[in-house]
């Protein structure tokens, strides 16, 4: 797989998630499309979305529910793509969403592997590949950044770091859709800042590629430790995304 092929896989999946064409993310013009249900969308996405806004750098593509189409179009017509994802512009969008009972919810930065540079890193610990059955026996609470919290059956592959027989670090991936598996990583506090996270992430990315899927990595833009891990592990920024949801849902998350 080349970097160009990896990018096209990601663009194609984003098109499925939004209900548009892959080429729509490469246009110089911002776009708005109606939110649609698709059985091939990433599993964890709430469908249909109230509002989802994505940029691969060229423009911003918004998929919106019928009631929010007008507001979404006014927003992306008013601002260039880069400003659509930052304050104070997001404050404008937040005010426009309020009368509909919606609020800004998730914001994330997404990374794809740089296939010209990706290689398995070493951390001085024994690293072992873990299959679905082994992951199912682990505590989702202890390894909450690596394992799915509500759908453990999505966790399909992992790499664990061991000191003796003790698991001290875990990178695992969930099969979020047919072509792309998302990597998450956790390291016990005493073993952090020793290269364990990047060793696990890079090795798992290679394992995912060997199984014919494309690994991807996501974190909040403010999570500098996670961003540094992505970069050290051989990943590079690919797209950004934000979504809006019902106020009751965001209130529940905030609690």
Coordinates of C-alpha atoms in Angstrom, one line a residue:
X1 CA 0.0 0.0 0.0
X2 CA 1.2 3.5 -0.8
X3 CA 0.5 6.8 1.0
X4 CA -1.7 7.8 -2.0
X5 CA -3.7 4.5 -1.7
X6 CA -4.1 4.9 2.0
X7 CA -5.4 8.5 1.6
X8 CA -7.9 7.3 -1.0
X9 CA -9.2 4.6 1.4
X10 CA -9.7 7.2 4.1
X11 CA -11.4 9.6 1.7
X12 CA -13.7 6.8 0.5
X13 CA -14.7 6.0 4.0
X14 CA -15.3 9.6 4.9
X15 CA -17.5 9.8 1.8
X16 CA -19.5 6.8 3.0
X17 CA -19.8 8.4 6.5
X18 CA -21.0 11.7 5.1
X19 CA -23.0 10.5 2.1
X20 CA -21.0 12.2 -0.5
X21 CA -18.1 11.5 -3.0
X22 CA -14.4 11.1 -2.1
X23 CA -13.6 13.9 -4.5
X24 CA -15.8 16.3 -2.5
X25 CA -13.1 16.5 0.1
X26 CA -10.6 17.7 -2.5
X27 CA -12.6 20.6 -3.8
X28 CA -11.6 24.2 -3.3
X29 CA -15.2 25.0 -2.3
X30 CA -16.8 24.1 1.0
X31 CA -19.8 21.7 0.6
X32 CA -22.9 20.7 2.4
X33 CA -24.7 17.3 1.9
X34 CA -27.7 15.7 3.7
X35 CA -26.7 13.3 6.5
X36 CA -27.6 9.7 5.5
X37 CA -27.6 6.3 7.0
X38 CA -25.2 3.7 5.6
X39 CA -24.5 0.1 6.8
X40 CA -20.9 0.7 5.8
X41 CA -20.3 3.8 7.9
X42 CA -18.0 3.7 10.9
X43 CA -19.8 1.8 13.6
X44 CA -19.5 4.3 16.4
X45 CA -21.0 7.2 14.4
X46 CA -24.5 8.3 15.6
X47 CA -26.7 8.0 12.5
X48 CA -28.1 10.1 11.1
X49 CA -25.8 12.8 12.3
X50 CA -27.2 16.2 13.4
X51 CA -24.1 17.8 12.0
X52 CA -20.6 16.5 11.1
X53 CA -17.9 18.7 9.6
X54 CA -14.7 17.2 8.1
X55 CA -11.6 18.7 6.4
X56 CA -8.7 17.0 4.7
X57 CA -7.1 20.5 4.3
X58 CA -8.6 21.6 1.0
X59 CA -12.1 22.5 2.1
X60 CA -14.7 21.7 4.7
X61 CA -17.5 19.2 4.0
X62 CA -20.6 19.3 6.2
X63 CA -23.3 16.6 6.4
X64 CA -26.4 17.8 8.2
X65 CA -29.8 16.7 9.2
X66 CA -32.7 18.4 7.3
X67 CA -33.3 20.9 10.0
X68 CA -29.7 22.0 10.1
X69 CA -29.0 22.1 6.4
X70 CA -29.6 25.9 6.1
X71 CA -27.4 26.7 9.2
X72 CA -24.6 24.4 8.0
X73 CA -24.6 26.0 4.5
X74 CA -24.6 29.5 6.0
X75 CA -21.6 28.6 8.2
X76 CA -19.4 27.0 5.6
X77 CA -20.3 29.7 3.1
X78 CA -19.3 32.3 5.6
X79 CA -15.8 31.0 6.6
X80 CA -12.8 29.4 4.9
X81 CA -12.2 25.8 5.9
X82 CA -9.5 26.4 8.4
X83 CA -11.6 28.9 10.3
X84 CA -14.6 26.5 10.5
X85 CA -12.7 24.4 13.1
X86 CA -11.5 27.2 15.4
X87 CA -12.8 29.8 17.8
X88 CA -14.3 32.4 17.6
X89 CA -16.0 31.0 14.5
X90 CA -17.1 27.9 16.5
X91 CA -18.9 30.2 18.9
X92 CA -21.0 31.4 16.0
X93 CA -21.9 27.9 15.0
X94 CA -22.7 27.0 18.7
X95 CA -25.2 29.9 18.8
X96 CA -26.8 28.8 15.6
X97 CA -27.2 25.3 16.9
X98 CA -28.8 26.2 20.2
X99 CA -32.4 26.9 18.9
X100 CA -32.4 23.3 17.5
X101 CA -31.5 21.8 20.8
X102 CA -28.0 20.8 19.5
X103 CA -24.5 21.5 20.8
X104 CA -21.0 21.0 19.6
X105 CA -19.8 17.6 20.7
X106 CA -16.8 15.7 19.5
X107 CA -13.7 17.3 17.9
X108 CA -10.7 15.2 16.8
X109 CA -7.6 15.1 14.7
X110 CA -7.0 11.9 12.7
X111 CA -3.8 10.4 11.6
X112 CA -2.8 7.9 8.9
X113 CA 0.5 6.0 8.8
X114 CA 3.3 7.3 6.7
X115 CA 4.0 4.2 4.7
X116 CA 7.4 5.4 3.6
X117 CA 8.6 5.8 7.2
X118 CA 6.6 3.4 9.3
X119 CA 8.7 0.7 11.1
X120 CA 8.4 -1.3 14.2
X121 CA 10.0 0.5 17.1
X122 CA 11.7 -1.1 20.2
X123 CA 11.1 -0.2 23.9
X124 CA 13.2 -2.8 25.6
X125 CA 10.2 -4.8 26.8
X126 CA 8.8 -8.1 25.4
X127 CA 6.0 -7.2 22.9
X128 CA 3.4 -9.8 22.0
X129 CA 0.6 -9.8 19.4
X130 CA -2.8 -10.4 21.0
X131 CA -5.8 -11.7 19.2
X132 CA -9.5 -11.1 19.8
X133 CA -9.9 -13.8 22.5
X134 CA -7.0 -12.4 24.5
X135 CA -8.3 -8.9 24.3
X136 CA -11.7 -10.0 25.5
X137 CA -10.2 -11.2 28.8
X138 CA -8.7 -7.8 29.7
X139 CA -10.3 -5.0 31.8
X140 CA -11.8 -2.3 29.6
X141 CA -11.7 0.0 32.5
X142 CA -8.0 -0.5 33.1
X143 CA -7.2 -0.2 29.4
X144 CA -9.9 2.3 28.6
X145 CA -7.9 4.2 25.9
X146 CA -7.0 1.0 24.1
X147 CA -10.2 -1.1 24.3
X148 CA -13.8 -0.3 23.3
X149 CA -16.0 0.5 26.2
X150 CA -19.4 -0.5 24.9
X151 CA -18.7 -2.9 22.0
X152 CA -15.9 -5.3 23.0
X153 CA -16.6 -7.4 19.9
X154 CA -15.1 -4.7 17.8
X155 CA -11.6 -5.2 19.4
X156 CA -9.9 -7.5 16.9
X157 CA -6.1 -7.1 17.4
X158 CA -3.6 -5.8 19.8
X159 CA 0.1 -5.7 20.8
X160 CA 1.0 -5.9 24.5
X161 CA 4.2 -4.9 26.3
X162 CA 5.2 -7.2 29.1
X163 CA 7.6 -7.0 32.0
X164 CA 7.9 -10.7 32.9
X165 CA 4.3 -11.9 32.7
X166 CA 2.8 -8.5 33.7
X167 CA 1.0 -6.5 31.0
X168 CA 2.3 -2.9 31.3
X169 CA 1.2 -1.4 28.0
X170 CA -1.4 -2.2 25.4
X171 CA -2.2 -0.9 21.9
X172 CA -5.4 -2.4 20.4
X173 CA -7.6 -1.7 17.5
X174 CA -11.3 -1.8 16.8
X175 CA -12.6 -2.8 13.4
X176 CA -14.6 0.4 13.0
X177 CA -15.5 -0.3 9.4
X178 CA -14.6 -2.8 6.6
X179 CA -11.4 -1.1 5.5
X180 CA -10.1 0.9 8.5
X181 CA -9.1 -0.1 12.0
X182 CA -8.6 2.5 14.7
X183 CA -5.7 2.2 17.1
X184 CA -5.8 3.2 20.8
X185 CA -3.0 2.8 23.3
X186 CA -2.6 2.8 27.1
X187 CA 0.6 2.5 29.2
X188 CA 0.7 2.0 33.0
X189 CA 1.9 5.3 34.7
X190 CA 5.3 3.8 35.9
X191 CA 6.2 2.8 32.3
X192 CA 5.3 6.0 30.5
X193 CA 7.9 8.3 28.7
X194 CA 10.0 5.2 27.9
X195 CA 9.0 4.7 24.3
X196 CA 6.5 2.0 25.1
X197 CA 3.5 3.7 23.5
X198 CA 5.3 4.3 20.2
X199 CA 6.7 0.8 20.1
X200 CA 3.2 -0.7 20.6
X201 CA 1.5 1.7 18.2
X202 CA 4.0 1.2 15.4
X203 CA 4.0 -2.5 15.7
X204 CA 0.3 -2.8 15.8
X205 CA 0.0 -0.6 12.7
X206 CA 2.3 -3.0 10.8
X207 CA 0.2 -6.0 12.0
X208 CA -3.0 -4.3 10.8
X209 CA -1.5 -3.6 7.4
X210 CA -0.5 -7.3 7.1
X211 CA -4.1 -8.2 7.7
X212 CA -5.2 -6.1 4.7
X213 CA -6.8 -3.2 6.7
X214 CA -5.7 0.5 7.0
X215 CA -4.8 1.6 10.6
X216 CA -5.7 5.1 11.7
X217 CA -5.3 7.0 15.0
X218 CA -7.4 9.7 16.5
X219 CA -7.0 12.1 19.4
X220 CA -8.2 15.5 20.7
X221 CA -6.2 18.4 19.3
X222 CA -5.3 19.4 22.8
X223 CA -3.9 15.9 23.7
X224 CA -0.3 16.7 23.0
X225 CA 1.0 13.5 24.5
X226 CA -1.1 11.5 22.1
X227 CA -0.2 13.6 19.1
X228 CA 3.5 13.2 19.9
X229 CA 3.0 9.5 20.1
X230 CA 1.3 9.4 16.7
X231 CA 4.2 11.3 15.1
X232 CA 6.8 9.2 16.8
X233 CA 5.0 6.0 15.7
X234 CA 5.1 6.9 12.1
X235 CA 1.8 8.5 11.6
X236 CA 1.0 11.9 10.1
X237 CA -2.1 14.2 10.2
X238 CA -4.7 13.4 7.6
X239 CA -8.0 15.0 8.5
X240 CA -9.9 16.9 11.2
X241 CA -13.5 16.4 12.3
X242 CA -16.2 17.8 14.6
X243 CA -19.8 16.9 15.2
X244 CA -22.9 18.2 16.9
X245 CA -25.4 16.2 18.9
X246 CA -28.5 16.6 21.1
X247 CA -28.0 18.7 24.2
X248 CA -29.1 15.7 26.4
X249 CA -26.3 13.6 24.9
X250 CA -23.6 16.2 25.5
X251 CA -24.8 16.8 29.0
X252 CA -24.5 13.1 29.7
X253 CA -21.0 13.1 28.4
X254 CA -20.0 16.1 30.4
X255 CA -21.2 14.4 33.6

